[in-house]
Short mmCIF file of C-alpha atoms and ligand atoms in Angstrom, two decimals:
data_model
loop_
_atom_site.label_atom_id
_atom_site.label_comp_id
_atom_site.label_asym_id
_atom_site.label_seq_id
_atom_site.Cartn_x
_atom_site.Cartn_y
_atom_site.Cartn_z
CA MET A 10 22.08 -27.00 30.62
CA ILE A 11 21.10 -29.29 33.11
CA ASN A 12 24.28 -31.53 32.44
CA LEU A 13 26.76 -28.89 32.34
CA ASP A 14 29.21 -28.39 35.10
CA VAL A 15 29.17 -25.12 36.28
CA ASN A 16 29.95 -25.46 40.18
CA HIS A 17 32.69 -22.66 41.34
CA LYS A 18 32.54 -21.47 37.47
CA ASN A 19 31.60 -17.68 36.17
CA VAL A 20 28.97 -18.20 33.55
CA LEU A 21 28.03 -15.93 31.10
CA VAL A 22 24.63 -16.19 30.01
CA ARG A 23 22.88 -14.04 26.80
CA VAL A 24 19.58 -13.22 28.04
CA ASP A 25 16.92 -11.22 26.02
CA PHE A 26 16.26 -8.08 28.21
CA ASN A 27 15.31 -6.45 25.50
CA VAL A 28 12.00 -4.83 27.05
CA PRO A 29 9.96 -1.91 26.74
CA ILE A 30 11.09 0.62 29.45
CA LYS A 31 8.94 4.19 29.88
CA GLU A 32 10.77 7.09 32.52
CA GLY A 33 12.97 4.19 34.20
CA GLN A 34 10.37 1.90 34.34
CA VAL A 35 10.11 -1.64 33.08
CA THR A 36 6.27 -1.46 31.32
CA ASP A 37 6.44 -5.08 30.36
CA ASP A 38 8.94 -7.76 32.23
CA THR A 39 7.55 -10.85 30.28
CA ARG A 40 11.14 -11.55 28.99
CA ILE A 41 13.10 -10.91 32.37
CA ARG A 42 10.63 -13.44 34.38
CA ALA A 43 11.37 -15.80 31.23
CA ALA A 44 14.92 -15.56 31.94
CA ILE A 45 14.71 -16.44 35.55
CA PRO A 46 14.48 -20.40 35.70
CA THR A 47 17.74 -20.24 34.12
CA ILE A 48 19.26 -18.20 36.17
CA GLN A 49 17.43 -19.94 39.02
CA ALA A 50 19.08 -23.22 38.01
CA LEU A 51 22.61 -21.75 37.25
CA LEU A 52 22.37 -20.53 41.14
CA GLU A 53 21.04 -23.76 42.41
CA LYS A 54 23.89 -25.81 40.78
CA GLY A 55 26.83 -23.88 42.48
CA ALA A 56 27.83 -21.24 40.02
CA GLN A 57 30.16 -18.70 41.04
CA LYS A 58 29.18 -15.44 39.78
CA ILE A 59 26.35 -14.87 37.05
CA ILE A 60 27.23 -12.38 34.06
CA LEU A 61 24.33 -11.53 32.04
CA LEU A 62 24.33 -10.02 28.89
CA SER A 63 21.47 -8.37 26.82
CA HIS A 64 20.81 -5.77 24.23
CA LEU A 65 18.30 -3.33 24.32
CA GLY A 66 16.88 -1.79 21.28
CA ARG A 67 19.16 -0.02 18.47
CA PRO A 68 21.01 2.75 20.31
CA LEU A 69 23.38 2.91 17.21
CA LYS A 70 20.64 4.05 15.07
CA ALA A 71 19.72 6.69 17.49
CA LEU A 72 22.52 8.44 18.54
CA ASN A 73 22.46 11.87 20.36
CA GLU A 74 23.09 15.04 17.59
CA ASP A 75 26.55 15.28 19.02
CA GLY A 76 27.04 11.84 17.47
CA SER A 77 27.16 10.30 21.77
CA LEU A 78 25.38 7.39 22.60
CA ASN A 79 21.76 7.86 24.38
CA VAL A 80 22.95 6.32 27.42
CA LYS A 81 19.65 7.60 29.47
CA LYS A 82 17.02 5.99 26.81
CA PHE A 83 19.08 2.80 26.16
CA THR A 84 20.80 1.73 29.44
CA LEU A 85 19.80 -1.71 31.16
CA ALA A 86 19.87 0.31 34.13
CA PRO A 87 16.66 0.14 35.19
CA ILE A 88 16.05 -3.46 34.63
CA ALA A 89 18.64 -4.96 37.61
CA PRO A 90 16.11 -3.59 40.31
CA HIS A 91 13.52 -4.86 38.38
CA LEU A 92 14.95 -8.54 38.21
CA GLU A 93 16.30 -7.89 41.88
CA SER A 94 12.63 -7.87 42.98
CA LEU A 95 11.12 -10.63 41.03
CA MET A 96 14.25 -12.86 42.32
CA GLY A 97 14.66 -11.53 45.68
CA LYS A 98 18.20 -11.37 45.41
CA LYS A 99 20.82 -8.67 44.75
CA VAL A 100 21.59 -7.80 41.16
CA ILE A 101 24.81 -5.59 40.41
CA PHE A 102 24.48 -3.17 37.62
CA VAL A 103 28.19 -3.03 35.68
CA PRO A 104 27.61 0.56 33.85
CA THR A 105 30.16 -0.91 31.49
CA VAL A 106 29.62 -3.88 29.01
CA SER A 107 33.51 -4.65 28.51
CA GLY A 108 36.59 -3.80 29.21
CA PRO A 109 38.81 -3.17 32.82
CA GLN A 110 35.70 -1.33 34.35
CA ALA A 111 33.64 -4.75 33.68
CA GLU A 112 36.21 -7.28 34.56
CA LYS A 113 36.90 -5.15 37.93
CA ALA A 114 33.34 -5.65 38.75
CA ILE A 115 33.20 -8.89 38.11
CA ALA A 116 36.23 -9.50 40.31
CA ASP A 117 35.27 -7.53 43.03
CA ALA A 118 31.74 -9.47 43.18
CA PRO A 119 31.13 -11.79 46.13
CA ALA A 120 30.24 -15.48 45.12
CA GLY A 121 26.86 -16.56 44.27
CA SER A 122 26.54 -12.72 42.66
CA ILE A 123 24.24 -11.89 39.73
CA LEU A 124 26.02 -8.81 37.87
CA LEU A 125 23.88 -7.40 34.74
CA LEU A 126 26.49 -5.77 32.18
CA GLU A 127 25.15 -2.65 30.07
CA ASN A 128 23.32 -2.78 26.62
CA THR A 129 25.75 -4.88 24.71
CA ARG A 130 24.60 -2.59 21.73
CA PHE A 131 26.63 -0.04 23.13
CA GLU A 132 29.69 -1.82 21.25
CA ALA A 133 29.92 -1.36 17.46
CA GLY A 134 31.34 -4.58 17.42
CA GLU A 135 28.30 -6.30 18.66
CA GLU A 136 26.04 -6.28 15.77
CA LYS A 137 28.92 -6.48 13.33
CA GLY A 138 29.69 -9.84 14.87
CA LYS A 139 33.25 -8.66 15.74
CA SER A 140 34.99 -11.56 17.18
CA GLU A 141 37.64 -9.59 19.03
CA LEU A 142 34.55 -7.95 21.17
CA ALA A 143 33.29 -11.68 21.91
CA GLU A 144 36.67 -12.74 22.84
CA GLN A 145 36.83 -9.86 25.26
CA TRP A 146 33.54 -11.35 26.66
CA ALA A 147 34.89 -15.18 26.52
CA LYS A 148 37.50 -14.22 29.20
CA LEU A 149 34.88 -13.12 31.80
CA GLY A 150 33.40 -16.58 32.27
CA GLN A 151 34.35 -20.15 31.83
CA VAL A 152 30.85 -21.41 30.57
CA PHE A 153 28.44 -19.69 28.25
CA ILE A 154 24.89 -20.01 28.22
CA ASN A 155 22.39 -18.66 25.41
CA ASP A 156 18.91 -18.09 26.39
CA ALA A 157 18.51 -15.12 24.12
CA PHE A 158 15.91 -16.51 21.77
CA GLY A 159 15.02 -13.25 20.67
CA THR A 160 18.12 -12.73 18.76
CA ALA A 161 18.85 -16.13 17.99
CA HIS A 162 18.36 -15.36 14.11
CA ARG A 163 21.39 -12.63 14.19
CA ALA A 164 25.07 -13.78 14.34
CA HIS A 165 25.88 -10.84 16.87
CA ALA A 166 28.84 -11.01 19.09
CA SER A 167 27.18 -11.64 22.09
CA ASN A 168 25.44 -14.56 20.99
CA ALA A 169 26.68 -17.12 18.00
CA ILE A 170 30.18 -15.31 18.08
CA LEU A 171 30.67 -15.83 21.57
CA ALA A 172 29.62 -19.27 21.69
CA GLY A 173 32.36 -19.65 19.11
CA PHE A 174 35.06 -19.29 21.95
CA PHE A 175 33.42 -22.31 23.99
CA ASP A 176 33.74 -26.01 23.64
CA ALA A 177 30.74 -28.11 23.54
CA LYS A 178 31.52 -28.84 27.26
CA HIS A 179 31.40 -25.05 28.14
CA LYS A 180 28.40 -24.14 26.42
CA SER A 181 24.31 -25.02 26.02
CA PHE A 182 21.16 -23.22 25.44
CA GLY A 183 19.42 -21.99 28.86
CA LEU A 184 15.79 -23.45 29.75
CA LEU A 185 13.79 -20.69 27.68
CA MET A 186 15.70 -21.31 24.56
CA GLN A 187 15.35 -25.10 25.02
CA LYS A 188 11.83 -24.64 25.08
CA GLU A 189 11.15 -22.16 22.31
CA VAL A 190 13.84 -24.68 20.10
CA GLU A 191 11.87 -27.88 21.03
CA SER A 192 8.60 -26.15 20.21
CA ALA A 193 9.17 -24.91 16.66
CA GLN A 194 11.23 -28.08 15.89
CA LYS A 195 7.97 -30.56 16.97
CA VAL A 196 6.13 -28.74 14.68
CA LEU A 197 8.38 -28.13 12.02
CA ASN A 198 10.06 -31.86 12.52
CA HIS A 199 7.67 -34.42 13.50
CA PRO A 200 4.04 -32.87 13.51
CA ASP A 201 1.12 -35.20 14.68
CA LYS A 202 -1.30 -34.72 11.71
CA PRO A 203 -3.44 -33.06 10.92
CA PHE A 204 -1.06 -30.12 11.22
CA THR A 205 -2.78 -26.80 10.44
CA ALA A 206 -0.77 -23.60 10.37
CA ILE A 207 -2.99 -20.25 11.09
CA LEU A 208 -1.40 -17.11 9.11
CA GLY A 209 -2.44 -13.97 9.09
CA GLY A 210 -1.59 -10.47 9.83
CA ALA A 211 -1.21 -7.74 7.36
CA LYS A 212 1.06 -8.53 4.86
CA VAL A 213 1.75 -11.20 2.30
CA SER A 214 5.17 -9.94 1.43
CA ASP A 215 6.25 -10.52 5.24
CA LYS A 216 4.99 -14.35 5.13
CA ILE A 217 5.95 -15.84 2.02
CA MET A 218 8.97 -17.55 2.83
CA LEU A 219 6.73 -18.94 5.55
CA ILE A 220 3.96 -20.23 3.46
CA GLU A 221 6.74 -21.65 1.03
CA ASN A 222 8.15 -23.67 3.96
CA LEU A 223 4.65 -24.73 5.68
CA LEU A 224 3.18 -26.05 1.96
CA ASP A 225 5.87 -28.84 2.55
CA LYS A 226 4.72 -29.76 6.10
CA ALA A 227 1.16 -28.69 7.04
CA ASP A 228 -1.96 -30.35 6.02
CA ASN A 229 -3.87 -27.32 6.04
CA ILE A 230 -2.88 -23.68 5.83
CA ILE A 231 -5.25 -21.05 6.59
CA ILE A 232 -4.89 -17.73 5.60
CA GLY A 233 -6.66 -14.72 7.26
CA GLY A 234 -6.17 -11.30 8.22
CA GLY A 235 -5.09 -8.17 5.76
CA MET A 236 -2.81 -10.76 3.64
CA ALA A 237 -5.99 -12.85 2.49
CA TYR A 238 -7.16 -10.25 -0.04
CA THR A 239 -4.32 -10.06 -2.20
CA PHE A 240 -5.27 -14.16 -2.38
CA MET A 241 -9.18 -13.21 -2.97
CA LYS A 242 -8.01 -10.49 -6.02
CA ALA A 243 -5.60 -12.93 -7.66
CA GLN A 244 -8.78 -15.17 -8.17
CA GLY A 245 -10.84 -12.43 -9.51
CA GLY A 246 -12.58 -11.69 -6.75
CA LYS A 247 -13.61 -7.90 -6.07
CA ILE A 248 -11.85 -6.27 -2.61
CA GLY A 249 -12.74 -2.87 -2.17
CA SER A 250 -10.33 -1.01 -0.87
CA SER A 251 -9.18 -4.14 1.14
CA LEU A 252 -5.34 -4.12 1.68
CA CYS A 253 -3.90 -5.23 -1.35
CA GLU A 254 -0.29 -5.85 -2.69
CA GLU A 255 -0.39 -5.64 -6.40
CA ASP A 256 2.97 -6.64 -6.83
CA LYS A 257 2.21 -9.92 -5.31
CA LEU A 258 -1.03 -11.15 -7.14
CA ASP A 259 0.98 -13.62 -9.31
CA LEU A 260 2.66 -15.03 -6.43
CA ALA A 261 -0.56 -15.49 -4.37
CA SER A 262 -1.76 -17.37 -7.78
CA GLU A 263 1.32 -19.26 -7.75
CA LEU A 264 0.88 -20.46 -4.00
CA ILE A 265 -2.77 -21.49 -4.57
CA ALA A 266 -1.42 -23.53 -7.51
CA LYS A 267 0.97 -24.99 -5.27
CA ALA A 268 -0.89 -25.72 -2.73
CA LYS A 269 -3.15 -27.65 -4.74
CA THR A 270 -0.17 -29.29 -6.06
CA LYS A 271 1.13 -30.37 -2.81
CA SER A 272 -2.49 -32.05 -1.68
CA VAL A 273 -2.33 -28.73 0.77
CA ASN A 274 -5.81 -27.65 1.94
CA LEU A 275 -5.39 -23.69 1.92
CA LEU A 276 -8.40 -21.96 3.53
CA LEU A 277 -8.92 -18.43 2.66
CA PRO A 278 -12.06 -16.28 4.69
CA VAL A 279 -15.08 -17.10 2.48
CA ASP A 280 -16.82 -13.95 4.50
CA SER A 281 -15.67 -10.83 5.82
CA ILE A 282 -16.60 -8.03 8.34
CA ALA A 283 -16.78 -4.85 5.52
CA ALA A 284 -16.05 -1.81 7.28
CA ASP A 285 -16.50 2.01 5.25
CA ALA A 286 -13.32 3.26 6.95
CA PHE A 287 -10.57 1.97 8.70
CA ALA A 288 -11.71 3.33 12.44
CA ALA A 289 -13.30 1.46 15.05
CA ASP A 290 -16.39 3.09 15.03
CA ALA A 291 -17.06 2.71 11.09
CA LYS A 292 -20.14 1.58 9.75
CA THR A 293 -19.62 -2.50 9.39
CA GLN A 294 -21.23 -5.22 7.06
CA THR A 295 -20.86 -8.91 6.85
CA VAL A 296 -19.71 -9.64 2.66
CA ASN A 297 -18.71 -12.32 0.56
CA SER A 298 -14.80 -11.58 0.22
CA LYS A 299 -15.09 -11.91 -3.29
CA GLU A 300 -17.27 -9.11 -3.45
CA ILE A 301 -16.36 -6.30 -1.23
CA PRO A 302 -18.54 -3.05 -2.57
CA ASP A 303 -16.26 -0.01 -3.40
CA GLY A 304 -15.14 1.53 -0.94
CA TRP A 305 -15.32 -0.77 2.00
CA LEU A 306 -12.34 -2.58 3.15
CA GLY A 307 -12.46 -6.06 4.85
CA LEU A 308 -11.22 -5.64 8.37
CA ASP A 309 -12.01 -9.58 9.85
CA ILE A 310 -12.90 -12.56 8.86
CA GLY A 311 -16.82 -13.47 8.84
CA PRO A 312 -18.94 -16.10 10.36
CA GLU A 313 -18.77 -18.17 8.09
CA ALA A 314 -14.84 -18.20 7.81
CA ILE A 315 -14.61 -18.69 11.72
CA LYS A 316 -16.79 -21.60 11.43
CA GLU A 317 -14.91 -23.29 8.71
CA PHE A 318 -11.60 -22.10 10.03
CA SER A 319 -12.13 -22.99 13.62
CA ASP A 320 -13.81 -26.79 12.20
CA ALA A 321 -10.44 -27.41 10.68
CA ILE A 322 -8.38 -26.13 13.89
CA LYS A 323 -10.29 -28.22 16.38
CA ALA A 324 -9.72 -31.13 14.20
CA SER A 325 -6.03 -31.04 14.18
CA ARG A 326 -3.35 -32.43 16.12
CA THR A 327 -0.89 -29.63 15.55
CA ILE A 328 -1.09 -26.23 15.11
CA CYS A 329 0.92 -23.37 14.70
CA TRP A 330 -0.42 -19.37 14.46
CA ASN A 331 1.18 -16.37 13.50
CA GLY A 332 -0.53 -13.17 12.68
CA PRO A 333 -4.08 -12.07 13.72
CA MET A 334 -7.39 -12.76 11.44
CA GLY A 335 -8.27 -8.93 11.45
CA VAL A 336 -7.43 -5.59 12.76
CA PHE A 337 -7.58 -6.87 16.74
CA GLU A 338 -6.69 -3.87 17.83
CA MET A 339 -10.13 -2.45 17.67
CA ALA A 340 -13.07 -4.19 19.36
CA ALA A 341 -15.19 -4.19 16.34
CA PHE A 342 -12.67 -6.17 14.57
CA ALA A 343 -11.58 -8.36 16.94
CA ASN A 344 -14.14 -11.52 16.85
CA GLY A 345 -11.97 -13.42 14.01
CA THR A 346 -8.98 -13.58 15.94
CA LYS A 347 -10.54 -14.44 19.51
CA GLN A 348 -12.92 -17.34 18.00
CA VAL A 349 -10.02 -18.60 16.29
CA ALA A 350 -7.55 -18.19 19.58
CA GLU A 351 -11.08 -20.06 21.27
CA ALA A 352 -10.73 -22.77 18.50
CA VAL A 353 -6.83 -23.51 19.12
CA ALA A 354 -7.47 -23.42 23.33
CA ALA A 355 -10.41 -26.00 22.63
CA ALA A 356 -7.90 -28.39 20.41
CA THR A 357 -5.20 -27.93 22.91
CA LYS A 358 -7.64 -29.12 25.63
CA ASN A 359 -8.16 -31.92 23.50
CA GLY A 360 -4.53 -32.94 23.17
CA ALA A 361 -2.98 -30.85 20.42
CA PHE A 362 0.13 -29.28 20.60
CA SER A 363 -0.37 -25.33 19.55
CA LEU A 364 2.46 -22.78 19.25
CA VAL A 365 1.66 -19.52 18.79
CA GLY A 366 4.30 -17.29 17.83
CA GLY A 367 5.68 -14.44 15.87
CA GLY A 368 4.15 -11.64 14.69
CA ASP A 369 0.89 -9.96 16.21
CA SER A 370 -0.77 -13.06 17.20
CA VAL A 371 1.31 -13.79 20.52
CA ALA A 372 -0.13 -10.04 21.71
CA ALA A 373 -3.68 -11.12 20.70
CA VAL A 374 -3.60 -14.36 22.58
CA ASN A 375 -1.84 -12.42 25.45
CA GLN A 376 -4.71 -9.76 25.45
CA MET A 377 -7.57 -12.20 25.33
CA GLY A 378 -6.18 -14.16 28.42
CA LEU A 379 -6.08 -17.34 26.40
CA ASP A 380 -2.13 -17.56 26.88
CA ASP A 381 -2.22 -20.17 29.35
CA GLU A 382 -4.55 -22.16 27.56
CA VAL A 383 -2.26 -23.15 23.99
CA SER A 384 1.03 -24.80 24.40
CA TYR A 385 3.18 -22.71 24.09
CA VAL A 386 3.42 -19.00 23.23
CA SER A 387 7.06 -17.68 21.84
CA THR A 388 8.83 -15.14 23.24
CA GLY A 389 10.60 -14.18 19.96
CA GLY A 390 9.09 -12.61 17.56
CA GLY A 391 11.27 -12.36 14.60
CA ALA A 392 13.40 -15.13 15.68
CA MET A 393 10.64 -17.40 15.97
CA LEU A 394 9.21 -16.18 12.56
CA THR A 395 12.74 -17.25 10.78
CA MET A 396 13.03 -20.54 12.34
CA LEU A 397 9.45 -21.64 10.75
CA GLU A 398 10.42 -20.07 7.72
CA GLY A 399 13.40 -22.58 7.77
CA GLY A 400 16.09 -19.95 7.92
CA ASP A 401 19.36 -19.58 9.52
CA MET A 402 19.59 -19.64 13.35
CA PRO A 403 23.27 -18.75 14.19
CA GLY A 404 22.36 -18.32 17.79
CA ILE A 405 21.43 -22.09 17.57
CA SER A 406 23.76 -23.74 15.25
CA SER A 407 26.82 -22.10 17.26
CA ILE A 408 25.64 -24.04 20.64
CA GLY A 409 25.37 -27.13 17.87
P1 AMP B 9 1.54 -8.81 11.51
O1 AMP B 9 2.74 -8.15 12.68
O2 AMP B 9 2.26 -9.29 10.32
O3 AMP B 9 1.42 -9.80 12.66
O4 AMP B 9 0.64 -8.30 11.07
C1 AMP B 9 -0.38 -7.24 12.34
C2 AMP B 9 -1.06 -6.43 11.65
O5 AMP B 9 -1.83 -6.72 10.75
C3 AMP B 9 -2.29 -5.97 12.81
O6 AMP B 9 -1.62 -4.53 13.42
C4 AMP B 9 -3.54 -5.83 12.53
O7 AMP B 9 -4.18 -5.01 12.85
C5 AMP B 9 -3.24 -5.91 10.74
N1 AMP B 9 -4.21 -6.55 9.98
C6 AMP B 9 -4.74 -7.55 10.50
N2 AMP B 9 -5.83 -7.64 9.47
C7 AMP B 9 -6.17 -6.79 8.99
C8 AMP B 9 -6.98 -6.34 7.86
N3 AMP B 9 -7.77 -7.10 7.26
N4 AMP B 9 -6.91 -5.03 7.36
C9 AMP B 9 -5.86 -4.22 7.58
N5 AMP B 9 -4.50 -4.60 8.33
C10 AMP B 9 -5.00 -5.42 9.00
#
């Protein structure tokens, strides 16, 4: 982006303003703040008008009873004043996303304006990746910047398809997208060794491709969270009422065998904090993860697992983390995730590169106030997961 000539040009910027809004107020503006450096840089480089495009939610999946759009719920209108106050600069909200009204609003805006168009997903062609729609948007600017990492795994009209209407000299990543891509590539393409992947969360089925891809790259794969118990049971363990995907037991055994063949150290939690109910005030005990009594369920990793995981993490030079180690939303089962987060922070302090991305580990790191103590916290949940899985990223490949 730094090298593009945007002077006196209208610049279309695809941002990710898919933020939570309650009663007309933005309740978490992380993604809005993350887009500001790009907007600022474009203004400093003399862009004539900056036209922001973003989606919000899935409006076509939640139509009103009469089949009309629920504009009140899905409008981007509340984001304009929020961005305006963050930037200290006027932001013009355009209550339509394409067609003559949008064109006129852009033409009428004075030079140096920032305009925010209405929700791209109000157009049926957006998620279908319709090129007619992308072409209409392409006519609004001479340069296209994609800064929406959160949708980079989708070939939608306003990202990948729109990029197709610009040549290499007139399109680029934004600063946020660039950071996201560089962080993921650092982990995937040239990690300093040892490289440790920490995987957690509820289900093995959500993480199969991720594990498969990391088996070719990581030295250590740490598995915690609910998904660990399918692995425990696959090894003949007794897991009580812990989470288990019966149809993934064979797969878990295969992954364990593959790790052995590839000399990847697969670390599972030797002990667990078991509870007699899935509740914040349940009775708890520390147990061997393969000997969980009937009626009890593992909701966090235990002290021995914490020690083993932390030692591996602290000895690492590259770390990537996706998914919590336990039910961190309940204080009684947050310790494993907290200790792992502390170990990642300590390793980072010692010079390791650490990427936290995809899944609830981002929320966990933020909740624990450690977001500034890791190298990079991704803003794109599903997109980062897809990238780490080695999946297709049309929003990235379309920029080149
Ligand atoms: P994910 O979105 O895949 O990162 O999964 C996150 C969810 O997994 C969180 O809501 C956690 O509460 C949940 N989770 C983590 N560990 C466990 C566990 N041992 N049992 C049940 N749920 C868990």
